[in-house]
Coordinates of C-alpha atoms and ligand atoms in Angstrom, one line a residue:
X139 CA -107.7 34.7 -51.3
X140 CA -104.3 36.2 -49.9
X141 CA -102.1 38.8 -52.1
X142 CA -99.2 36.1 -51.9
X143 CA -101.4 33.7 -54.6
X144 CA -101.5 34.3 -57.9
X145 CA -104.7 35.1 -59.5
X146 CA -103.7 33.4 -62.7
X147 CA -102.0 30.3 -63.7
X148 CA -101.4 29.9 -66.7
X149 CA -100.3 25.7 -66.6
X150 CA -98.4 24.4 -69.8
X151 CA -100.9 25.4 -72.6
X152 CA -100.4 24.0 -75.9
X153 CA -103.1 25.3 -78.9
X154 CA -102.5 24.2 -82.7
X155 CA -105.1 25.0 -85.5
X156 CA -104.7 22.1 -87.4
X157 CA -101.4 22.3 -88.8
X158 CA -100.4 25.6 -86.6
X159 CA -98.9 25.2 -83.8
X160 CA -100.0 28.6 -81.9
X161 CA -99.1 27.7 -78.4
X162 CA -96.4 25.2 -77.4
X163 CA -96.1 24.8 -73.3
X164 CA -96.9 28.2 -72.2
X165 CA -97.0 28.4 -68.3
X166 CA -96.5 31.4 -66.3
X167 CA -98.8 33.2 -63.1
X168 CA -100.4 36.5 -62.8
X169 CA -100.2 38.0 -59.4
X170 CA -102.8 40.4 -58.4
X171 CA -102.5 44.3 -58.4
X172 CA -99.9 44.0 -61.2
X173 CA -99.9 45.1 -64.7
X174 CA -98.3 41.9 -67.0
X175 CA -97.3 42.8 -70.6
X176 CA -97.5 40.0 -73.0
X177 CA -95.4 41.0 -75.9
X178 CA -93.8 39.4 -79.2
X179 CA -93.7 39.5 -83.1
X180 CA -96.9 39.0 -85.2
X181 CA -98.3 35.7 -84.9
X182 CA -96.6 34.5 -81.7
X183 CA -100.1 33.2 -80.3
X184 CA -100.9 36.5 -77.5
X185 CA -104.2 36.8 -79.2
X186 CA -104.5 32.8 -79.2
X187 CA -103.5 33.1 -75.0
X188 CA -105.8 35.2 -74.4
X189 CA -109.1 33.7 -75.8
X190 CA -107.7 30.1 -74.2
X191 CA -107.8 32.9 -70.4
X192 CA -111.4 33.6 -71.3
X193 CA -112.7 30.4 -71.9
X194 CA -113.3 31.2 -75.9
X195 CA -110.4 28.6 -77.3
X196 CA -110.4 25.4 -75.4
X197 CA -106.2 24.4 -75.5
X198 CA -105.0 21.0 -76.9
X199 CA -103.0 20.3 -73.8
X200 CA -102.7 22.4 -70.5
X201 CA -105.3 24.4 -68.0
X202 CA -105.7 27.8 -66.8
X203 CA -106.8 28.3 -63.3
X204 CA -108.2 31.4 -62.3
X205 CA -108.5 32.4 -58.8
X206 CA -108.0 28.4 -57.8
X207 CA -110.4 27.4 -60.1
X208 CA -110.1 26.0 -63.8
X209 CA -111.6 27.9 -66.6
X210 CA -111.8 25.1 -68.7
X211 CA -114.9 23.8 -69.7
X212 CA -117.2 27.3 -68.9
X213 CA -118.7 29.2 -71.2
X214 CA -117.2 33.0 -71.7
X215 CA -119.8 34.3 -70.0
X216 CA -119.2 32.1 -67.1
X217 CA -115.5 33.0 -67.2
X218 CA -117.1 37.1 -67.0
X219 CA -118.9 36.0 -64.0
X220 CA -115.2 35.0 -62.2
X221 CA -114.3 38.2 -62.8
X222 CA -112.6 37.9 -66.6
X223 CA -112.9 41.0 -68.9
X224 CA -111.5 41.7 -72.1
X225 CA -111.4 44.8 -74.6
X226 CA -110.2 43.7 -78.2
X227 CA -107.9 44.7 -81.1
X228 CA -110.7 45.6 -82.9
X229 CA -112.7 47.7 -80.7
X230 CA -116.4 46.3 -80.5
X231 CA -119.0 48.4 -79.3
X232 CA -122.8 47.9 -80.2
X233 CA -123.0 50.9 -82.7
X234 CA -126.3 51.5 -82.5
X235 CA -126.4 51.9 -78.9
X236 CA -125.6 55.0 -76.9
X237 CA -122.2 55.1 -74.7
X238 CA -123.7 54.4 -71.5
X239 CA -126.2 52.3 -73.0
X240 CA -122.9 50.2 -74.5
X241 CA -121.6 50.8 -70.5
X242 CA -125.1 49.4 -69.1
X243 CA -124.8 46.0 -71.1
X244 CA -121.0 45.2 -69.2
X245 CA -123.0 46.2 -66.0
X246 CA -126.0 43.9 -66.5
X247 CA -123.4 40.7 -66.1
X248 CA -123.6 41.4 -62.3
X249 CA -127.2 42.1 -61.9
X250 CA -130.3 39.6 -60.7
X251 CA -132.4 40.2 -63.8
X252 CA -129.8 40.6 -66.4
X253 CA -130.6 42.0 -69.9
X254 CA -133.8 40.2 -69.8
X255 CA -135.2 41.7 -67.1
X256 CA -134.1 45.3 -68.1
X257 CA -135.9 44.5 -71.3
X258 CA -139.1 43.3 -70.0
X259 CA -139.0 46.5 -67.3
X260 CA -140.0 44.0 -64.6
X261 CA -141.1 46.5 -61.3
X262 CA -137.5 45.4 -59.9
X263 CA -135.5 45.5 -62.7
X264 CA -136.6 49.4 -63.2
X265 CA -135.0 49.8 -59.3
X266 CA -131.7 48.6 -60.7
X267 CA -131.8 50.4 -64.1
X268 CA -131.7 53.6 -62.2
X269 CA -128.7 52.1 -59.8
X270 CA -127.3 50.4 -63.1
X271 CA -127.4 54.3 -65.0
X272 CA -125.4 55.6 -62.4
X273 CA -123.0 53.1 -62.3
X274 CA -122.2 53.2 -65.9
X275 CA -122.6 57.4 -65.5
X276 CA -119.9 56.7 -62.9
X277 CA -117.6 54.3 -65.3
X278 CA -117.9 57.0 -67.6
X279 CA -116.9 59.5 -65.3
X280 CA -113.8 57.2 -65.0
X281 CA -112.5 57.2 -68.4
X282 CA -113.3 60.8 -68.8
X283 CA -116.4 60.5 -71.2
X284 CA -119.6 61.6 -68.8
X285 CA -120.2 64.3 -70.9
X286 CA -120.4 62.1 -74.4
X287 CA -122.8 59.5 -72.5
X288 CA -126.0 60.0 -74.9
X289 CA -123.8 60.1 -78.0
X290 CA -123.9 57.4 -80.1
X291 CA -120.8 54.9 -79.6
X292 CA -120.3 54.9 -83.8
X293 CA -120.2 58.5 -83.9
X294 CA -117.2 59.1 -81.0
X295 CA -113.6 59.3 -82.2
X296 CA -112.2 56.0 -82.2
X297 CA -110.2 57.5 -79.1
X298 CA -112.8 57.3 -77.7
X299 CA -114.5 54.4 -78.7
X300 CA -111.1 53.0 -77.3
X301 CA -111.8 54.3 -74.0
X302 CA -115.4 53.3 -74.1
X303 CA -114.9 49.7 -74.7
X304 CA -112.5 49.7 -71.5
X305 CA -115.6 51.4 -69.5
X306 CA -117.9 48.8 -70.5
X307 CA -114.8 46.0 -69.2
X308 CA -114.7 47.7 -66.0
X309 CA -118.9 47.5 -65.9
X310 CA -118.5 44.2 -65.3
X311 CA -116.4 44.7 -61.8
X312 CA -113.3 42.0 -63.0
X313 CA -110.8 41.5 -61.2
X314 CA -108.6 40.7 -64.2
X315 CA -108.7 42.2 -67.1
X316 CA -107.3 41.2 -70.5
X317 CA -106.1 44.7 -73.4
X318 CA -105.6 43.3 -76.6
X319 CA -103.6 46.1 -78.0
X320 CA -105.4 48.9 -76.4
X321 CA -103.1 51.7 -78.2
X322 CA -103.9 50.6 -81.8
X323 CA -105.1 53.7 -83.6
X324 CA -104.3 56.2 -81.0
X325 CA -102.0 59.7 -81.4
X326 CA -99.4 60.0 -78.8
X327 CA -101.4 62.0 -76.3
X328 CA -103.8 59.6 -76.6
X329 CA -101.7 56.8 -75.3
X330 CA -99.8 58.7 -72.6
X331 CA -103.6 59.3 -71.4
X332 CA -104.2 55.7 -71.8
X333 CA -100.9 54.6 -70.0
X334 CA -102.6 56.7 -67.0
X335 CA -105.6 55.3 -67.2
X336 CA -104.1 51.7 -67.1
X337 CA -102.5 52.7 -63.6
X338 CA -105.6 54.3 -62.6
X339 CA -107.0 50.9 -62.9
X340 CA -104.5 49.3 -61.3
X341 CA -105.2 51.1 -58.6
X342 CA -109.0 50.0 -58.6
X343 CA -107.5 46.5 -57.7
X344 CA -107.9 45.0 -60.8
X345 CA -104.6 43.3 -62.4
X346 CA -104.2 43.4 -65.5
X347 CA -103.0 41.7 -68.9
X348 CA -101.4 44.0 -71.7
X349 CA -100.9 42.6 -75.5
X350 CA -99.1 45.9 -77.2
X351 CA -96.9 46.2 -79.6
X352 CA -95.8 50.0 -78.3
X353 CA -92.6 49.0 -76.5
X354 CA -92.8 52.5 -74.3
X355 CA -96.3 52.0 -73.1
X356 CA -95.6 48.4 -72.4
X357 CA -92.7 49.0 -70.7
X358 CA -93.5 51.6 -68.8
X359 CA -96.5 50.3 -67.2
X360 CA -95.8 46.5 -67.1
X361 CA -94.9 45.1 -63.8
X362 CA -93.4 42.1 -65.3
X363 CA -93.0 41.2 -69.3
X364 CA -94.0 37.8 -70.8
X365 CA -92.5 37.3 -74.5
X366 CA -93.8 35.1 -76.7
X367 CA -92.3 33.8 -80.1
X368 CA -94.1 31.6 -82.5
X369 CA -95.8 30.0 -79.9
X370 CA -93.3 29.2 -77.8
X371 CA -92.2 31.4 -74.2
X372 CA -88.7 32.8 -74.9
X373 CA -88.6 35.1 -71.7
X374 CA -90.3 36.7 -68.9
X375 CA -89.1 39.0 -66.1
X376 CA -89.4 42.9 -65.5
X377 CA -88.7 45.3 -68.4
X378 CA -85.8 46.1 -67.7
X379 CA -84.7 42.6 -67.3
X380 CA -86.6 41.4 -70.8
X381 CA -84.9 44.3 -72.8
X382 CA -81.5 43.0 -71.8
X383 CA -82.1 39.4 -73.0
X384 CA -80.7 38.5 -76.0
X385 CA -83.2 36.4 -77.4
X386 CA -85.8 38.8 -76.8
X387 CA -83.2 41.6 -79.3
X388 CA -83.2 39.3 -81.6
X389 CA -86.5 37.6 -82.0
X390 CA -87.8 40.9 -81.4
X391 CA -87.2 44.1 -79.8
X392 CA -84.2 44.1 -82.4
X393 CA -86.6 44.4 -85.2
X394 CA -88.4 47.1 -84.0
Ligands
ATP63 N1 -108.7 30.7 -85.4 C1 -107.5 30.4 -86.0 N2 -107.5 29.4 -86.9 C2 -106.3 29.1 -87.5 N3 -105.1 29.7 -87.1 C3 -105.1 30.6 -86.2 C4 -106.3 31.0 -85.5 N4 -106.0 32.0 -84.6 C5 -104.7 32.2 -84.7 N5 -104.1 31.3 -85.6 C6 -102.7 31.2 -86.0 O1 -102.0 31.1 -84.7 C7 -100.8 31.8 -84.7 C8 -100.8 32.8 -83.6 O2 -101.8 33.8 -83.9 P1 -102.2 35.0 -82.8 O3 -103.3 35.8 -83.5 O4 -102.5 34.4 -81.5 O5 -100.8 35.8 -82.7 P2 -100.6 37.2 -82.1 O6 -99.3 37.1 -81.3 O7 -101.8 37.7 -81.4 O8 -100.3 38.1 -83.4 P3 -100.6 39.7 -83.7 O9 -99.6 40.4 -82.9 O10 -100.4 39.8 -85.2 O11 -102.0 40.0 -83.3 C9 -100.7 32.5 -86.1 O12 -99.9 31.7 -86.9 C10 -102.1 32.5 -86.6 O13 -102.2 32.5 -88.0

């Protein structure tokens, strides 16, 4: 696909949950190579958007198209396959598992004999464990962890973890990928290192969606900003252009 297409279309969503209406006529697109915040108040439905992007929620009314094709209907793992990753509020790792190990699993999406076959230690599945090792070494090397990779991922800082989780994303070679509040629970060096790493990313060529409720992050490394407010779109634009609206002060920004 050309640059000038957007690699996410996002076509007048609606989600309720029985009596809650979550999402109400979302639409917007995702170019590629950008960073898109998606921003507003507690329960405005950005967690809600983005398991309807990875296939998790199927939406009342409304489809999302990825890369020309419609998500609905596939299974997550499918949607991983197109080139979908996410990291979550809650960071999940598998604790008991090493951090490469945790980084092996995200890189097994892409390979011919999957988890299975790494399992079993069929003869060609040992080949790619080795290749599989180094790629994850490599991921590691990315987020700045290669020297924790035999630690235990429940025994890191949850810095760490953090930074982990967005290694094992990356393992799966997406070409979007989804942070749901990726600066939860870190100090402020922390997050400037994070708001590094989310250009460093960028620059990998994969675009990416940001749910954060730190307005400096956000606005500094958004592209373009997409506010929600109780399920409904109230603006989009570039920061500088969503921090002048006046719905967006008062629904939001001026509570902060
Ligand atoms: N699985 C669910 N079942 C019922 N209601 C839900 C479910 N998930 C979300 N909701 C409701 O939908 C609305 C939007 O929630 P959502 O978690 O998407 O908001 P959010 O913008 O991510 O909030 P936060 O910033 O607090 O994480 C809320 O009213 C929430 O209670």
């Amino acid at each position: 696909m050309t640059n000038s297409q957007p690699l996410l279309k996002i076509e007048k969503i609606s989600k309720a949950f029985g009596g809650v209406q979550a999402l109400s006529d979302i639409s917007f697109e995702v170019n590629p190579d950008m960073v898109l915040g998606l921003i507003g108040p507690n329960g405005a439905g950005k967690t809600t958007l983005f398991n309807v992007i990875t296939g998790a929620y199927v939406p009342s009314r409304g489809q999302v198209v990825f890369d020309g094709r419609p998500v609905q209907g596939k299974k997550i793992h499918d949607v991983v396959r197109l080139g979908v990753a996410r990291t979550f509020q809650n960071v999940e790792l598998f604790d008991s598992m090493t951090a490469i190990e945790n980084v092996m699993v995200g890189c097994h999406v892409r390979t011919k004999s999957g988890v299975w076959g790494a399992i079993t230690r069929l003869p060609g599945a040992r080949r790619e464990e080795r290749r599989i090792r180094e790629q994850a070494m490599n991921l590691l090397e990315f987020v700045g962890l290669e020297n924790h990779a035999d630690r235990k991922s429940s025994d890191l800082p949850f810095g760490w973890q953090r930074l982990l989780e967005i290694a094992r994303a990356l393992a799966s070679e997406p070409r979007l990928m989804l942070m749901d509040e990726p600066a939860a629970g870190l100090n402020a060096v922390e997050t400037r290192q994070l708001g590094e790493l989310i250009y460093k990313i960028r620059e990998r060529g994969v675009t990416l969606m940001l749910v954060e409720h730190d307005m400096s992050l956000t606005m500094k490394v958004s592209d373009r900003i997409v506010v929600l407010d109780r399920g409904r779109m109230l603006a989009q634009g570039t920061p500088r252009e969503v921090q002048a609206d006046e719905a967006v002060m008062a629904a939001y920004l001026g509570k902060q």
